[in-house]
């Protein structure tokens, strides 16, 4: 199959492209793992599910599933999709309530003197407008300073969620005492706040959907640099992001981009309704007792709320030695959720001086998480890890932890991708692809050593072949 066709196919799976957060696994990897290693009614657990994409196929093919992550945005993004509210109802709420408000506000904030709508501003760091790009025809207004004068004198207090503090971290370029609102221009802050007030006025059962669209869109209309797109061909929507404000940046029309985002979410909702084989459960007992229920929990992988010896297959992508401090990275999304993130229990190595998250703690935490996975897994069960590591050293540290928590390696293979991750491209002596590693429980596990020789002889899983 030609690459661009392939890319189109991957991109048009609506449940994978509605929110801009990084690290998503391709849908066909999920399909491959679920069909190869699980059977109907199996109980599957992903204790580090983040974007949920690794195990999504389980709820499309009659499996039971527990999705868990410590990050509240993960649970909240995923829940709205599976709630028992039809997409038609949400579409009606959009058309009748929220869209008219957006149209009105867009006209107020984003029309130029001639009444034409502005799609984007090109700004300098001080919020000065250099050029404005008009919505229709992509016409560019040069030296568009002064376009915002219509409303600038109106008193305004941003929604208090924008006052929430960021965690300072020089690697993520977050300075001390930064607040969420510092990533937005005055215009963008006003528009986001007005939109937020409108969403909060909706019925509670509709809010989750429209808030998800809100968080999905927010970075788009901020001062932040457009993140690097597309880690590999199978995940063209995956974004890497950090909190860097360039000297010149593009700021987008909040209402126009929100509108687009809502359409994407509605498509995802419709897709899920048409293809899901399971039901979202209220509690864990329902998942245990039933045939194809699933649940999301915002929980700690070191303390899984599941009975011992009950899970058939664990499929997961654990935190890596030194990559993304997920909760810090998610701060501008989590600011809009009414749950305080559990920073203390996050398994992570962070450069932030505000946190005490070093290498030793990381190793201990990871050990405890795998011990817990060993407890909940049936003796006949499997632990399947996808692991994208930059170094053999990291692989071997992981391997030792798995051995020490009672797991024996069964099989390792290579998932072939088109391009490598930025981290993998930027360093030498790295483990090239994502590995798929299968472990089983063992009373007497032996240590498996990853080395150049082992890696050069790995079986390759080519997702292209699997799709054809
Ligand atoms: C490598 S990511 C998983 C990526 C995911 N497979 C995907 O495709 O998006 C690791 C995840 O572990 C989560 N995490 C870190 N500490 C945790 C803990 N104590 N309990 C549960 N999840 C945790 C992070 O929030 C992050 O989402």
Coordinates of C-alpha atoms and ligand atoms in Angstrom, one line a residue:
X1 CA 0.0 0.0 0.0
X2 CA 1.2 3.5 -0.8
X3 CA 2.3 5.5 2.2
X4 CA 0.0 8.4 1.8
X5 CA -3.0 6.1 1.6
X6 CA -1.8 4.4 4.7
X7 CA -1.4 7.7 6.5
X8 CA -4.9 8.7 5.5
X9 CA -6.3 5.5 6.8
X10 CA -4.6 5.9 10.1
X11 CA -5.6 9.5 10.4
X12 CA -9.3 8.8 9.7
X13 CA -9.8 6.6 12.7
X14 CA -11.7 9.2 14.6
X15 CA -11.2 7.9 18.1
X16 CA -7.5 8.4 17.8
X17 CA -7.3 12.0 16.7
X18 CA -9.6 14.2 18.8
X19 CA -7.1 15.4 21.5
X20 CA -3.6 16.7 21.1
X21 CA -1.6 14.8 23.5
X22 CA 1.6 12.9 22.9
X23 CA 2.7 9.3 23.0
X24 CA -0.2 7.7 21.4
X25 CA 0.1 4.3 20.0
X26 CA -1.2 3.4 16.6
X27 CA -4.6 1.8 16.4
X28 CA -3.2 -1.1 14.4
X29 CA -0.7 -1.9 17.1
X30 CA -3.6 -2.2 19.5
X31 CA -5.5 -4.4 17.1
X32 CA -2.4 -6.6 16.6
X33 CA -1.8 -7.1 20.3
X34 CA -5.4 -7.6 21.3
X35 CA -6.1 -10.1 18.6
X36 CA -2.9 -12.0 19.0
X37 CA -2.7 -12.2 22.8
X38 CA -6.2 -12.0 24.2
X39 CA -9.6 -13.8 23.6
X40 CA -13.2 -12.8 24.1
X41 CA -14.2 -11.9 27.7
X42 CA -10.6 -11.8 28.9
X43 CA -10.0 -9.2 31.6
X44 CA -7.3 -6.8 30.4
X45 CA -5.5 -4.1 32.4
X46 CA -3.4 -1.2 31.4
X47 CA -2.2 0.5 34.6
X48 CA -0.4 3.3 32.7
X49 CA -2.9 3.9 30.0
X50 CA -2.5 7.6 29.4
X51 CA -4.1 8.1 26.0
X52 CA -5.7 4.6 26.2
X53 CA -4.7 3.9 22.6
X54 CA -2.7 0.8 23.3
X55 CA -5.7 -1.2 24.4
X56 CA -8.5 0.6 22.7
X57 CA -9.3 -2.4 20.5
X58 CA -10.4 -4.4 23.6
X59 CA -13.6 -2.4 23.9
X60 CA -14.2 -2.9 20.2
X61 CA -13.9 -6.7 20.4
X62 CA -15.8 -8.0 23.4
X63 CA -13.0 -7.9 26.0
X64 CA -13.3 -6.6 29.6
X65 CA -10.9 -3.8 30.4
X66 CA -9.6 -1.7 33.2
X67 CA -8.0 1.5 32.1
X68 CA -5.9 3.3 34.7
X69 CA -3.6 6.2 34.9
X70 CA -2.5 8.7 37.6
X71 CA -3.2 11.6 35.3
X72 CA -6.7 13.0 35.7
X73 CA -6.8 14.4 32.1
X74 CA -6.4 10.8 30.9
X75 CA -9.5 9.6 32.7
X76 CA -11.6 12.7 31.9
X77 CA -10.7 12.7 28.2
X78 CA -11.6 9.0 27.9
X79 CA -14.8 9.0 29.9
X80 CA -16.9 11.4 27.9
X81 CA -16.4 9.2 24.8
X82 CA -17.9 6.2 26.5
X83 CA -20.7 7.9 28.5
X84 CA -24.2 6.9 27.5
X85 CA -25.1 10.2 25.8
X86 CA -25.7 9.9 22.1
X87 CA -23.7 12.0 19.7
X88 CA -27.0 13.3 18.3
X89 CA -27.8 14.8 21.6
X90 CA -24.4 16.4 21.9
X91 CA -24.7 17.7 18.4
X92 CA -28.1 19.3 19.3
X93 CA -26.6 21.0 22.3
X94 CA -23.8 22.3 20.1
X95 CA -26.1 23.6 17.4
X96 CA -28.8 25.1 19.7
X97 CA -26.7 26.4 22.7
X98 CA -23.0 26.7 22.3
X99 CA -22.6 27.4 18.6
X100 CA -24.8 30.6 18.6
X101 CA -22.7 31.8 21.6
X102 CA -19.5 31.1 19.7
X103 CA -20.7 32.9 16.6
X104 CA -21.6 35.9 18.6
X105 CA -18.4 36.0 20.5
X106 CA -16.3 35.4 17.4
X107 CA -17.9 38.4 15.7
X108 CA -17.2 40.5 18.8
X109 CA -13.5 39.6 19.2
X110 CA -12.2 38.5 15.8
X111 CA -13.7 40.8 13.2
X112 CA -11.6 43.5 11.7
X113 CA -12.8 47.0 10.9
X114 CA -14.4 45.8 7.7
X115 CA -16.2 43.1 9.5
X116 CA -14.1 40.3 8.2
X117 CA -13.2 37.4 10.5
X118 CA -9.6 36.9 11.5
X119 CA -8.3 33.3 11.7
X120 CA -4.9 33.9 13.2
X121 CA -2.6 36.6 14.4
X122 CA 1.1 36.6 13.9
X123 CA 2.5 38.1 17.1
X124 CA 5.7 39.1 18.7
X125 CA 6.5 38.0 22.2
X126 CA 5.1 41.2 23.7
X127 CA 1.7 40.3 22.3
X128 CA 2.0 42.8 19.6
X129 CA 0.2 41.9 16.4
X130 CA 2.3 42.0 13.3
X131 CA -0.1 40.5 10.8
X132 CA -3.6 39.1 10.9
X133 CA -4.6 36.2 8.6
X134 CA -8.3 36.4 7.6
X135 CA -10.5 33.4 7.9
X136 CA -11.7 33.4 4.3
X137 CA -9.2 33.4 1.4
X138 CA -6.3 33.3 3.8
X139 CA -5.8 37.0 3.1
X140 CA -3.1 38.6 5.1
X141 CA -3.5 42.0 6.8
X142 CA -0.1 43.6 7.2
X143 CA 0.7 45.7 10.3
X144 CA -2.6 44.8 11.8
X145 CA -2.0 46.6 15.1
X146 CA -5.0 48.1 16.6
X147 CA -7.5 45.5 15.4
X148 CA -8.3 44.6 19.0
X149 CA -9.1 48.1 20.2
X150 CA -12.8 47.6 20.0
X151 CA -13.0 45.7 23.3
X152 CA -9.7 46.2 25.1
X153 CA -11.2 48.8 27.5
X154 CA -13.9 46.4 28.8
X155 CA -13.0 45.3 32.3
X156 CA -12.4 41.6 32.5
X157 CA -11.5 38.9 35.0
X158 CA -10.3 35.6 33.6
X159 CA -11.8 32.4 34.9
X160 CA -9.9 31.5 38.1
X161 CA -8.7 28.2 36.6
X162 CA -6.3 30.2 34.6
X163 CA -4.7 31.4 37.9
X164 CA -3.5 27.9 38.7
X165 CA 0.3 27.6 39.1
X166 CA 2.7 25.7 36.8
X167 CA 5.5 23.6 38.2
X168 CA 8.8 25.3 37.3
X169 CA 11.2 23.2 35.4
X170 CA 14.0 24.5 33.3
X171 CA 14.1 21.6 31.0
X172 CA 10.5 22.3 30.1
X173 CA 11.2 26.0 30.0
X174 CA 8.7 26.8 32.8
X175 CA 10.0 29.6 34.9
X176 CA 9.3 30.1 38.6
X177 CA 5.9 31.5 39.6
X178 CA 4.4 30.9 36.1
X179 CA 0.7 30.6 36.0
X180 CA -1.4 28.9 33.4
X181 CA -2.7 32.3 32.2
X182 CA 0.8 33.4 31.3
X183 CA 0.7 31.3 28.2
X184 CA -2.2 33.3 26.7
X185 CA -2.5 36.8 25.3
X186 CA -5.1 39.1 26.7
X187 CA -7.4 38.4 23.8
X188 CA -7.0 34.7 24.0
X189 CA -7.6 34.7 27.7
X190 CA -10.8 36.7 27.4
X191 CA -12.1 34.4 24.7
X192 CA -11.2 31.2 26.5
X193 CA -12.8 32.5 29.7
X194 CA -16.0 33.5 27.9
X195 CA -16.1 30.1 26.3
X196 CA -15.5 28.4 29.6
X197 CA -18.3 30.3 31.3
X198 CA -20.7 29.2 28.5
X199 CA -19.6 25.6 28.8
X200 CA -20.0 25.6 32.6
X201 CA -23.6 26.8 32.1
X202 CA -24.5 23.6 30.2
X203 CA -26.1 20.7 32.0
X204 CA -23.5 18.6 33.9
X205 CA -24.0 15.6 31.7
X206 CA -23.0 17.6 28.6
X207 CA -20.1 19.5 30.2
X208 CA -17.6 16.6 30.0
X209 CA -17.8 16.5 26.2
X210 CA -17.5 20.2 25.7
X211 CA -14.8 20.6 28.3
X212 CA -12.8 17.8 26.6
X213 CA -13.0 19.8 23.3
X214 CA -11.9 22.8 25.3
X215 CA -8.8 21.2 26.7
X216 CA -8.1 19.6 23.3
X217 CA -8.0 23.0 21.7
X218 CA -6.4 25.2 24.3
X219 CA -2.7 24.8 23.3
X220 CA -3.6 25.7 19.8
X221 CA -4.8 29.1 20.8
X222 CA -2.0 29.8 23.3
X223 CA 1.4 31.4 22.9
X224 CA 3.1 28.1 22.8
X225 CA 5.2 27.0 19.9
X226 CA 3.3 24.5 17.7
X227 CA 4.7 21.2 19.0
X228 CA 6.6 18.8 16.8
X229 CA 4.1 16.8 14.8
X230 CA 4.1 13.2 13.8
X231 CA 6.4 10.8 15.5
X232 CA 5.8 8.1 13.0
X233 CA 3.6 7.2 10.1
X234 CA 1.1 5.3 12.3
X235 CA 0.6 8.2 14.7
X236 CA 0.6 11.3 12.6
X237 CA -1.5 13.1 15.3
X238 CA 1.0 12.5 18.1
X239 CA 2.5 15.7 19.3
X240 CA 5.5 16.4 21.5
X241 CA 5.1 19.5 23.4
X242 CA 6.9 21.8 25.9
X243 CA 6.3 25.3 27.2
X244 CA 8.4 27.4 24.9
X245 CA 7.3 30.8 23.7
X246 CA 9.1 31.9 20.5
X247 CA 9.8 35.5 19.6
X248 CA 7.2 35.3 17.0
X249 CA 4.2 33.0 17.2
X250 CA 0.8 32.4 15.7
X251 CA -2.2 32.8 17.9
X252 CA -5.4 31.3 16.6
X253 CA -9.0 32.3 16.7
X254 CA -10.4 30.5 19.8
X255 CA -13.9 30.1 18.6
X256 CA -13.1 28.9 15.1
X257 CA -10.6 26.3 16.4
X258 CA -13.0 25.2 19.1
X259 CA -15.7 24.7 16.6
X260 CA -13.4 22.4 14.5
X261 CA -12.4 20.5 17.6
X262 CA -16.1 19.9 18.5
X263 CA -16.7 18.4 15.1
X264 CA -13.7 16.0 15.6
X265 CA -15.0 14.9 19.0
X266 CA -18.5 14.3 17.6
X267 CA -17.1 12.1 14.9
X268 CA -15.1 10.2 17.5
X269 CA -18.3 9.8 19.6
X270 CA -20.2 8.6 16.6
X271 CA -17.5 6.1 15.7
X272 CA -17.4 4.8 19.3
X273 CA -21.2 4.3 19.4
X274 CA -21.1 2.4 16.2
X275 CA -18.2 0.1 17.0
X276 CA -18.0 -0.4 20.8
X277 CA -19.0 -3.8 22.1
X278 CA -18.9 -3.0 25.8
X279 CA -20.4 -0.7 28.3
X280 CA -18.8 1.8 30.7
X281 CA -19.1 0.4 34.3
X282 CA -19.9 2.3 37.5
X283 CA -17.6 0.2 39.7
X284 CA -14.9 -2.5 39.5
X285 CA -17.3 -5.3 40.5
X286 CA -19.3 -4.8 37.3
X287 CA -16.2 -5.3 35.2
X288 CA -15.2 -8.4 37.1
X289 CA -18.7 -10.0 36.9
X290 CA -19.7 -9.1 33.4
X291 CA -18.9 -10.0 29.9
X292 CA -17.6 -6.9 28.2
X293 CA -17.6 -3.9 30.5
X294 CA -14.8 -1.5 31.1
X295 CA -13.8 1.2 33.5
X296 CA -11.5 4.1 33.8
X297 CA -9.9 5.0 37.1
X298 CA -7.5 7.8 38.0
X299 CA -5.3 5.5 40.1
X300 CA -1.8 4.7 41.2
X301 CA -0.2 1.7 39.5
X302 CA 1.5 0.9 42.8
X303 CA -1.8 0.3 44.4
X304 CA -4.2 -1.3 42.0
X305 CA -7.8 -1.7 43.2
X306 CA -8.2 -5.2 41.8
X307 CA -8.2 -8.6 43.6
X308 CA -5.2 -10.9 43.3
X309 CA -5.0 -13.4 40.5
X310 CA -7.8 -12.0 38.4
X311 CA -6.3 -10.3 35.3
X312 CA -5.8 -12.3 32.2
X313 CA -3.5 -10.0 30.3
X314 CA -1.7 -6.7 31.3
X315 CA -0.8 -4.6 28.3
X316 CA 1.1 -1.4 29.0
X317 CA 3.7 1.2 28.2
X318 CA 5.4 2.0 31.5
X319 CA 7.0 5.3 32.3
X320 CA 10.6 5.5 30.9
X321 CA 13.7 6.4 32.6
X322 CA 14.1 10.0 31.5
X323 CA 11.5 11.3 29.2
X324 CA 8.3 13.1 29.8
X325 CA 7.2 14.4 33.2
X326 CA 3.6 13.7 32.2
X327 CA 1.8 15.6 35.0
X328 CA 3.9 18.7 34.6
X329 CA 3.4 18.6 30.8
X330 CA -0.4 18.2 31.3
X331 CA -0.7 21.2 33.6
X332 CA -2.6 23.4 31.2
X333 CA -5.1 20.6 30.6
X334 CA -5.5 19.5 34.2
X335 CA -6.0 23.2 35.3
X336 CA -9.5 22.8 33.8
X337 CA -10.5 19.6 35.7
X338 CA -11.8 19.6 39.2
X339 CA -9.3 17.1 40.5
X340 CA -5.9 17.8 41.9
X341 CA -3.3 15.7 40.2
X342 CA -1.5 13.3 42.5
X343 CA 2.0 14.6 41.9
X344 CA 3.5 12.7 44.9
X345 CA 2.7 9.2 43.5
X346 CA 3.7 9.8 39.9
X347 CA 6.4 7.5 38.7
X348 CA 8.8 9.9 37.0
X349 CA 12.2 11.4 37.0
X350 CA 11.8 15.2 36.9
X351 CA 14.3 18.1 36.7
X352 CA 12.0 20.3 38.7
X353 CA 13.4 21.7 41.9
X354 CA 9.9 21.8 43.3
X355 CA 9.6 18.0 43.2
X356 CA 11.7 15.3 44.7
X357 CA 11.7 12.9 41.8
X358 CA 15.1 11.4 41.3
X359 CA 16.4 8.1 39.8
X360 CA 16.4 6.0 43.0
X361 CA 12.8 6.8 43.8
X362 CA 11.9 6.1 40.2
X363 CA 13.4 2.6 40.3
X364 CA 11.7 1.8 43.6
X365 CA 8.4 3.0 42.3
X366 CA 8.7 1.1 39.1
X367 CA 9.6 -2.0 41.2
X368 CA 6.5 -1.6 43.3
X369 CA 4.3 -1.1 40.3
X370 CA 5.5 -4.3 38.7
X371 CA 5.1 -6.2 42.0
X372 CA 1.5 -5.0 42.1
X373 CA 1.0 -6.2 38.5
X374 CA 2.4 -9.6 39.4
X375 CA -0.2 -9.7 42.2
X376 CA -3.2 -9.0 40.1
X377 CA -2.2 -11.1 37.2
X378 CA -3.4 -14.7 37.0
X379 CA -0.6 -17.3 37.2
X380 CA -1.4 -18.2 33.6
X381 CA -1.5 -14.6 32.6
X382 CA 0.8 -12.5 30.4
X383 CA 2.4 -9.1 30.8
X384 CA 2.9 -7.3 27.5
X385 CA 5.1 -4.2 27.4
X386 CA 5.7 -1.9 24.5
X387 CA 8.9 -0.1 25.3
X388 CA 10.5 2.7 23.4
X389 CA 13.9 3.2 25.0
X390 CA 16.9 5.1 23.9
X391 CA 19.5 3.0 25.6
X392 CA 20.5 -0.6 26.3
X393 CA 21.2 0.4 29.8
X394 CA 17.6 1.4 30.4
X395 CA 16.4 -1.8 28.9
X396 CA 18.6 -3.8 31.3
X397 CA 17.5 -1.8 34.3
X398 CA 13.9 -2.6 33.3
X399 CA 14.8 -6.2 32.8
X400 CA 16.3 -6.5 36.2
X401 CA 13.2 -5.0 37.8
X402 CA 11.0 -7.5 36.0
X403 CA 13.1 -10.4 37.1
X404 CA 13.1 -9.1 40.7
X405 CA 9.3 -8.8 40.7
X406 CA 8.8 -12.4 39.4
X407 CA 8.6 -12.2 35.7
X408 CA 10.3 -14.3 33.1
X409 CA 10.8 -13.1 29.5
X410 CA 9.0 -15.1 26.9
X411 CA 9.5 -13.2 23.7
X412 CA 10.9 -9.9 22.3
X413 CA 10.1 -8.4 18.9
X414 CA 10.6 -5.2 17.0
X415 CA 7.7 -3.1 15.9
X416 CA 8.8 -1.6 12.6
X417 CA 8.0 2.1 12.1
X418 CA 8.7 4.5 9.4
X419 CA 10.6 7.1 11.4
X420 CA 12.2 7.1 14.8
X421 CA 11.2 9.3 17.6
X422 CA 13.0 12.6 18.0
X423 CA 14.9 11.2 21.0
X424 CA 16.0 8.2 19.0
X425 CA 17.0 10.3 16.1
X426 CA 19.0 12.7 18.2
X427 CA 21.2 10.3 20.0
X428 CA 23.6 7.6 19.0
X429 CA 23.8 4.1 20.4
X430 CA 20.1 3.8 20.8
X431 CA 17.6 1.1 20.6
X432 CA 16.0 1.9 17.3
X433 CA 12.4 0.8 17.3
X434 CA 9.6 0.2 19.8
X435 CA 10.0 -3.2 21.3
X436 CA 7.1 -5.6 22.2
X437 CA 8.1 -7.7 25.1
X438 CA 6.1 -10.6 26.5
X439 CA 6.6 -11.7 30.1
X440 CA 5.1 -14.5 32.2
X441 CA 4.9 -15.1 35.9
X442 CA 7.6 -17.3 37.3
X443 CA 8.8 -18.5 40.7
X444 CA 12.3 -18.6 39.5
X445 CA 12.9 -16.1 36.8
X446 CA 16.3 -15.6 35.2
X447 CA 17.7 -12.3 34.1
X448 CA 17.3 -11.5 30.4
X449 CA 20.1 -9.3 29.0
X450 CA 19.5 -6.9 26.2
X451 CA 22.6 -6.4 24.0
X452 CA 23.4 -5.4 20.4
X453 CA 23.4 -9.1 19.4
X454 CA 20.0 -9.8 20.8
X455 CA 18.6 -6.6 19.2
X456 CA 20.0 -7.4 15.8
X457 CA 18.3 -10.8 15.7
X458 CA 14.8 -9.7 16.8
X459 CA 11.7 -10.9 14.9
X460 CA 10.1 -7.9 13.2
X461 CA 6.4 -7.1 13.5
X462 CA 5.5 -5.0 10.4
X463 CA 2.2 -3.3 11.0
X464 CA 1.9 -2.6 7.3
X465 CA 1.7 -6.4 6.7
X466 CA -0.8 -6.8 9.4
X467 CA -3.1 -4.2 7.9
X468 CA -3.1 -5.6 4.4
Ligands
LIG1 C1 4.7 6.1 28.6 S1 3.2 6.7 29.2 C2 2.0 5.6 28.6 C3 1.7 6.0 27.2 C4 0.5 5.3 26.6 N1 0.8 3.9 26.4 C5 0.1 6.0 25.3 O1 0.1 5.3 24.3 O2 -0.2 7.1 25.3 C6 3.3 6.4 30.9 C7 2.1 6.8 31.7 O3 2.3 6.4 33.1 C8 1.5 7.3 33.9 N2 1.9 7.2 35.3 C9 3.0 7.6 35.9 N3 3.0 7.3 37.2 C10 1.9 6.6 37.4 C11 1.4 5.9 38.6 N4 2.0 5.9 39.8 N5 0.2 5.2 38.4 C12 -0.4 5.2 37.2 N6 0.0 5.8 36.1 C13 1.2 6.5 36.2 C14 1.8 8.6 33.3 O4 0.7 9.5 33.7 C15 1.8 8.3 31.8 O5 0.5 8.5 31.3

